[in-house]
Short mmCIF file of C-alpha atoms in Angstrom, two decimals:
data_model
loop_
_atom_site.label_atom_id
_atom_site.label_comp_id
_atom_site.label_asym_id
_atom_site.label_seq_id
_atom_site.Cartn_x
_atom_site.Cartn_y
_atom_site.Cartn_z
CA MET A 1 -35.86 60.66 -43.46
CA GLN A 2 -32.53 62.02 -42.18
CA THR A 3 -30.87 60.87 -39.01
CA ASN A 4 -29.68 63.35 -36.41
CA SER A 5 -26.11 62.69 -37.56
CA GLN A 6 -26.99 63.59 -41.16
CA GLN A 7 -28.79 66.73 -40.03
CA GLU A 8 -25.80 67.69 -37.88
CA ASN A 9 -23.46 67.30 -40.86
CA LYS A 10 -25.55 69.74 -42.92
CA ARG A 11 -25.81 72.28 -40.11
CA GLN A 12 -23.88 75.52 -40.59
CA TYR A 13 -21.88 76.45 -37.51
CA THR A 14 -21.30 80.02 -36.42
CA ASP A 15 -17.76 81.27 -35.91
CA GLU A 16 -18.35 81.28 -32.15
CA GLU A 17 -19.55 77.65 -32.18
CA ILE A 18 -16.47 76.62 -34.15
CA ARG A 19 -14.24 78.52 -31.74
CA GLN A 20 -15.87 76.73 -28.77
CA ILE A 21 -15.49 73.32 -30.42
CA LEU A 22 -11.82 73.98 -31.13
CA MET A 23 -11.23 75.20 -27.57
CA GLU A 24 -12.80 72.08 -26.04
CA GLN A 25 -10.86 69.74 -28.32
CA ALA A 26 -7.58 71.53 -27.58
CA LYS A 27 -8.22 71.15 -23.83
CA LYS A 28 -8.80 67.40 -24.30
CA ASP A 29 -5.68 67.08 -26.45
CA LEU A 30 -3.55 68.90 -23.87
CA LYS A 31 -4.71 66.52 -21.14
CA SER A 32 -4.07 63.41 -23.22
CA ILE A 33 -0.82 64.22 -25.02
CA ASN A 34 2.15 62.18 -23.84
CA PRO A 35 5.42 60.84 -25.30
CA ASP A 36 3.62 57.86 -26.87
CA THR A 37 0.90 59.93 -28.57
CA LEU A 38 1.06 59.38 -32.33
CA ILE A 39 1.30 62.54 -34.40
CA ILE A 40 0.25 62.35 -38.04
CA LEU A 41 2.63 64.17 -40.34
CA SER A 42 1.11 65.16 -43.65
CA PHE A 43 2.71 66.72 -46.64
CA PRO A 44 0.14 68.85 -48.48
CA GLU A 45 2.61 69.88 -51.16
CA GLU A 46 3.16 66.23 -52.07
CA ILE A 47 -0.31 64.78 -52.42
CA THR A 48 1.02 61.41 -53.55
CA LYS A 49 3.21 60.98 -50.47
CA PRO A 50 1.39 59.04 -47.73
CA ASN A 51 0.98 60.48 -44.25
CA GLU A 52 3.51 59.32 -41.69
CA ASN A 53 3.12 58.80 -37.95
CA ILE A 54 5.68 59.73 -35.34
CA ARG A 55 5.53 59.50 -31.56
CA PHE A 56 5.21 62.87 -29.84
CA GLY A 57 8.19 62.00 -27.65
CA ASP A 58 10.35 61.42 -30.74
CA LEU A 59 9.85 64.97 -31.98
CA PRO A 60 12.57 67.49 -31.17
CA LEU A 61 11.82 69.32 -27.90
CA GLU A 62 11.26 72.62 -29.73
CA ASN A 63 8.54 70.98 -31.84
CA GLN A 64 6.93 69.43 -28.77
CA GLU A 65 6.88 72.83 -27.07
CA GLY A 66 5.46 74.45 -30.21
CA ILE A 67 2.61 71.96 -30.34
CA ARG A 68 1.86 72.46 -26.64
CA LYS A 69 1.91 76.26 -26.98
CA GLY A 70 -0.36 76.06 -30.02
CA LEU A 71 -2.85 73.87 -28.16
CA GLU A 72 -2.72 76.16 -25.13
CA SER A 73 -3.46 79.15 -27.36
CA ILE A 74 -6.43 77.41 -28.96
CA ALA A 75 -7.70 76.24 -25.54
CA LYS A 76 -7.68 79.87 -24.35
CA GLY A 77 -9.71 80.96 -27.36
CA GLU A 78 -6.85 82.82 -28.97
CA VAL A 79 -7.74 81.47 -32.40
CA SER A 80 -8.46 84.18 -34.91
CA ARG A 81 -8.72 82.15 -38.13
CA TRP A 82 -9.14 78.55 -39.17
CA GLU A 83 -10.01 76.53 -42.24
CA ILE A 84 -12.33 73.57 -42.39
#
């Protein structure tokens, strides 16, 4: 017998459901982001290199603004493509 969690993992989401989930998460992230928020930096081209963490406040201001603008865009539903 499968648990609800297992059934949920097998469920196929529609594009609209994914868009809604992303919008809600972006809204939460915008409310919670602050200078001490840890950002995980990953390097997909170098699979063997471990991920690094950096505080949001330690990023250059242009990067901070870029992250905020990206989250705002997602929160408004302006996402046209994503990969899972």
